[in-house]
């Protein structure tokens, strides 16, 4: 009864904000962020356009089939959309789903044609299908176009440079809240690639319950474009115990984190992400993110190099032998000192011992032996 009363009050407040003159967009943002979000798809159809400043009285005409002729993106979009079966409600009749998939292709091609500066990326369709299912194809076209030129703009560059830069905010956020988790992940050299599909699909690709997806979209549409990376950070922090109990190597930690739990306490995590954004705004973390860019760039190149080798384990064995030879020269006190002088290492006696015994080689070898599973450019791992 209490829940129903709160829900009724919230619905009344949302409609009061919608009916005010001018529309109270600030109140709508608060409603979208606060517990329960916008509650129903009927309300979302009214509020999402307001959050994106889209005029619903001047919607673009429905795209025509001529969009598909000689379109450089058509084949890739077609492949991705055909693979998107699980993004549609279970039990939906095949003919209805196939009709929606055709609309999904047309929306994507329409936005790309009208904005030639935008480049399609794998996972974009996961965002577009969410809007299609909630608001219908005509309004979805307008909302997705606005979103693509604003919130998603960095993901739609010709290269992944800006996307990688956004990912670089993840570790500084984690470090501010829990240095132990941060240091463990750094020791494991896991990087941030596990969160890439979360970020570029707004979690649409990795969450199986559509209710959770639209709840997050309420939140992200009402917030700063970098809010998804804060939400990614709170998911990692929420799983801190699992992370710290994991084997401290890249393959193990990457596997753990890339398997996102479906029973997350979404309202609590949304609230925490909002608090973190206020405490540690992007401007405060920009310097650390820029420093991470230099390390991430070199790691990324190494990883890509390994992933395109015919026999990546051969490359690693060679590197492993080189490391062993290097370690021979670092025996004794100097070697111990060089490994144990990392920041905050005193809290990681176990990890320090592991570092001494495996001498950095075994964990790296295990990771890159499985590089072919992630090649090329992580797409198989990111989008199973």
Coordinates of N, CA and C in Angstrom, one line a residue, residues 275-361:
X275 N 26.0 9.9 -6.2 CA 26.8 10.5 -5.1 C 28.3 10.6 -5.5
X276 N 28.8 9.5 -6.2 CA 30.2 9.5 -6.6 C 30.5 10.6 -7.6
X277 N 29.5 10.8 -8.5 CA 29.6 11.9 -9.5 C 29.8 13.2 -8.9
X278 N 29.0 13.5 -7.8 CA 29.0 14.8 -7.1 C 30.4 14.9 -6.3
X279 N 30.8 13.8 -5.7 CA 32.0 13.8 -4.9 C 33.3 13.9 -5.8
X280 N 33.3 13.2 -6.9 CA 34.4 13.1 -7.7 C 34.0 13.4 -9.2
X281 N 33.7 14.7 -9.5 CA 33.3 15.0 -10.8 C 34.4 14.7 -11.9
X282 N 34.0 14.6 -13.1 CA 35.1 14.3 -14.2 C 36.2 15.3 -14.1
X283 N 36.0 16.5 -13.9 CA 37.0 17.5 -13.8 C 38.1 17.2 -12.8
X284 N 37.7 16.6 -11.7 CA 38.6 16.2 -10.6 C 39.4 15.0 -11.0
X285 N 38.9 14.2 -11.9 CA 39.6 12.9 -12.2 C 40.3 13.0 -13.6
X286 N 40.2 14.2 -14.3 CA 40.7 14.3 -15.6 C 42.2 14.0 -15.7
X287 N 43.0 14.5 -14.7 CA 44.4 14.4 -14.8 C 44.8 12.9 -14.7
X288 N 44.2 12.1 -13.8 CA 44.5 10.7 -13.6 C 44.0 10.0 -14.9
X289 N 42.9 10.4 -15.5 CA 42.4 9.7 -16.7 C 43.4 9.9 -17.8
X290 N 43.9 11.1 -17.9 CA 44.9 11.4 -19.0 C 46.2 10.6 -18.8
X291 N 46.6 10.5 -17.5 CA 47.8 9.7 -17.3 C 47.6 8.2 -17.6
X292 N 46.4 7.7 -17.3 CA 46.0 6.3 -17.7 C 46.1 6.1 -19.2
X293 N 45.8 7.2 -19.9 CA 45.7 7.1 -21.4 C 47.0 6.6 -21.9
X294 N 48.1 7.1 -21.3 CA 49.4 6.7 -21.8 C 49.7 5.2 -21.6
X295 N 49.3 4.7 -20.4 CA 49.5 3.3 -20.1 C 48.6 2.5 -20.9
X296 N 47.3 2.9 -20.9 CA 46.3 2.1 -21.7 C 46.7 2.0 -23.1
X297 N 47.2 3.1 -23.7 CA 47.5 3.0 -25.1 C 48.6 1.9 -25.4
X298 N 49.6 1.9 -24.6 CA 50.7 0.9 -24.9 C 50.1 -0.5 -24.6
X299 N 49.4 -0.7 -23.5 CA 48.8 -2.0 -23.2 C 47.9 -2.5 -24.4
X300 N 47.1 -1.5 -24.9 CA 46.1 -1.9 -26.0 C 46.9 -2.3 -27.2
X301 N 48.0 -1.6 -27.5 CA 48.8 -2.0 -28.7 C 49.4 -3.4 -28.5
X302 N 49.9 -3.7 -27.3 CA 50.5 -5.0 -27.1 C 49.4 -6.1 -27.2
X303 N 48.2 -5.8 -26.7 CA 47.2 -6.8 -26.7 C 46.7 -7.0 -28.2
X304 N 46.5 -6.0 -28.9 CA 46.1 -6.1 -30.3 C 47.2 -6.9 -31.1
X305 N 48.4 -6.6 -30.8 CA 49.5 -7.3 -31.5 C 49.4 -8.8 -31.2
X306 N 49.2 -9.2 -29.9 CA 49.1 -10.6 -29.5 C 47.9 -11.2 -30.2
X307 N 46.8 -10.5 -30.3 CA 45.6 -11.1 -30.8 C 45.6 -11.4 -32.3
X308 N 46.5 -10.7 -33.0 CA 46.5 -10.9 -34.4 C 47.6 -11.9 -34.8
X309 N 48.4 -12.4 -33.9 CA 49.4 -13.4 -34.2 C 48.7 -14.7 -34.5
X310 N 49.3 -15.5 -35.4 CA 48.8 -16.8 -35.7 C 49.0 -17.7 -34.5
X311 N 50.1 -17.6 -33.8 CA 50.4 -18.4 -32.6 C 50.8 -17.5 -31.5
X312 N 49.8 -16.8 -30.8 CA 50.2 -15.9 -29.8 C 51.0 -16.5 -28.6
X313 N 50.8 -17.8 -28.4 CA 51.5 -18.3 -27.3 C 53.0 -18.4 -27.6
X314 N 53.4 -18.5 -28.8 CA 54.8 -18.4 -29.2 C 55.4 -17.1 -28.9
X315 N 54.7 -16.0 -29.2 CA 55.1 -14.7 -28.9 C 55.3 -14.6 -27.4
X316 N 54.4 -15.1 -26.6 CA 54.5 -15.0 -25.1 C 55.6 -15.8 -24.6
X317 N 55.8 -17.0 -25.1 CA 56.9 -17.8 -24.6 C 58.2 -17.0 -24.8
X318 N 58.4 -16.3 -25.9 CA 59.6 -15.6 -26.2 C 59.7 -14.4 -25.1
X319 N 58.6 -13.7 -24.9 CA 58.6 -12.7 -23.9 C 58.9 -13.2 -22.5
X320 N 58.3 -14.4 -22.2 CA 58.5 -15.1 -20.9 C 60.0 -15.4 -20.7
X321 N 60.6 -15.9 -21.8 CA 62.1 -16.2 -21.6 C 62.9 -14.9 -21.4
X322 N 62.5 -13.9 -22.1 CA 63.2 -12.6 -22.0 C 63.1 -12.1 -20.6
X323 N 61.8 -12.2 -20.0 CA 61.6 -11.8 -18.6 C 62.5 -12.6 -17.7
X324 N 62.5 -13.9 -17.9 CA 63.3 -14.7 -17.0 C 64.8 -14.4 -17.0
X325 N 65.2 -14.1 -18.2 CA 66.7 -13.7 -18.3 C 66.9 -12.3 -17.6
X326 N 65.9 -11.4 -17.7 CA 66.0 -10.2 -17.0 C 66.0 -10.3 -15.5
X327 N 65.2 -11.3 -15.0 CA 65.1 -11.5 -13.6 C 66.4 -12.1 -13.0
X328 N 67.1 -12.9 -13.8 CA 68.4 -13.4 -13.4 C 69.3 -12.3 -12.9
X329 N 69.2 -11.2 -13.7 CA 70.1 -10.1 -13.4 C 69.6 -9.3 -12.2
X330 N 68.4 -9.5 -11.7 CA 67.8 -8.8 -10.6 C 67.7 -9.5 -9.3
X331 N 68.6 -10.6 -9.2 CA 68.5 -11.4 -8.0 C 68.9 -10.6 -6.8
X332 N 68.5 -11.2 -5.6 CA 69.0 -10.6 -4.4 C 68.1 -9.4 -3.9
X333 N 68.7 -8.6 -3.1 CA 68.0 -7.5 -2.4 C 67.4 -6.5 -3.4
X334 N 68.2 -6.2 -4.5 CA 67.7 -5.2 -5.4 C 66.4 -5.6 -6.1
X335 N 66.4 -6.9 -6.5 CA 65.2 -7.5 -7.1 C 63.9 -7.4 -6.2
X336 N 64.1 -7.8 -4.9 CA 63.0 -7.7 -3.9 C 62.6 -6.3 -3.8
X337 N 63.5 -5.4 -3.7 CA 63.2 -4.0 -3.5 C 62.4 -3.4 -4.7
X338 N 62.8 -3.8 -5.9 CA 62.1 -3.3 -7.1 C 60.7 -3.7 -7.2
X339 N 60.4 -4.9 -6.6 CA 59.0 -5.4 -6.7 C 58.1 -4.9 -5.6
X340 N 58.8 -4.7 -4.4 CA 58.0 -4.4 -3.2 C 57.8 -2.9 -3.0
X341 N 58.3 -2.0 -3.9 CA 58.2 -0.6 -3.6 C 57.1 0.1 -4.4
X342 N 56.1 -0.7 -4.9 CA 54.9 -0.2 -5.5 C 54.1 0.5 -4.4
X343 N 53.3 1.6 -4.8 CA 52.4 2.2 -3.8 C 51.4 1.3 -3.2
X344 N 51.2 1.4 -1.9 CA 50.2 0.7 -1.1 C 50.5 -0.9 -1.1
X345 N 51.7 -1.3 -1.5 CA 52.0 -2.7 -1.6 C 52.0 -3.4 -0.2
X346 N 52.2 -2.6 0.9 CA 52.2 -3.2 2.2 C 50.9 -3.8 2.6
X347 N 49.8 -3.5 1.9 CA 48.5 -4.2 2.2 C 48.4 -5.4 1.4
X348 N 49.4 -5.7 0.6 CA 49.3 -6.9 -0.4 C 50.4 -7.8 -0.2
X349 N 50.6 -8.3 1.0 CA 51.7 -9.2 1.3 C 51.5 -10.5 0.4
X350 N 50.3 -11.0 0.3 CA 50.0 -12.2 -0.5 C 50.4 -11.9 -1.9
X351 N 49.9 -10.8 -2.4 CA 50.2 -10.5 -3.8 C 51.7 -10.3 -4.1
X352 N 52.4 -9.7 -3.1 CA 53.8 -9.5 -3.3 C 54.5 -10.9 -3.4
X353 N 54.1 -11.8 -2.6 CA 54.7 -13.1 -2.6 C 54.4 -13.8 -3.9
X354 N 53.1 -13.6 -4.4 CA 52.8 -14.2 -5.7 C 53.6 -13.6 -6.8
X355 N 53.8 -12.3 -6.7 CA 54.7 -11.6 -7.7 C 56.1 -12.2 -7.8
X356 N 56.6 -12.4 -6.6 CA 58.0 -13.0 -6.5 C 58.1 -14.4 -7.1
X357 N 57.1 -15.2 -6.8 CA 57.1 -16.6 -7.1 C 56.8 -16.8 -8.6
X358 N 55.8 -16.2 -9.1 CA 55.5 -16.4 -10.5 C 56.3 -15.5 -11.5
X359 N 57.0 -14.5 -10.9 CA 57.9 -13.7 -11.6 C 57.2 -13.1 -12.9
X360 N 55.9 -12.7 -12.7 CA 55.2 -12.0 -13.8 C 54.9 -12.8 -15.0
X361 N 55.5 -14.0 -15.1 CA 55.5 -14.7 -16.4 C 54.2 -15.6 -16.6

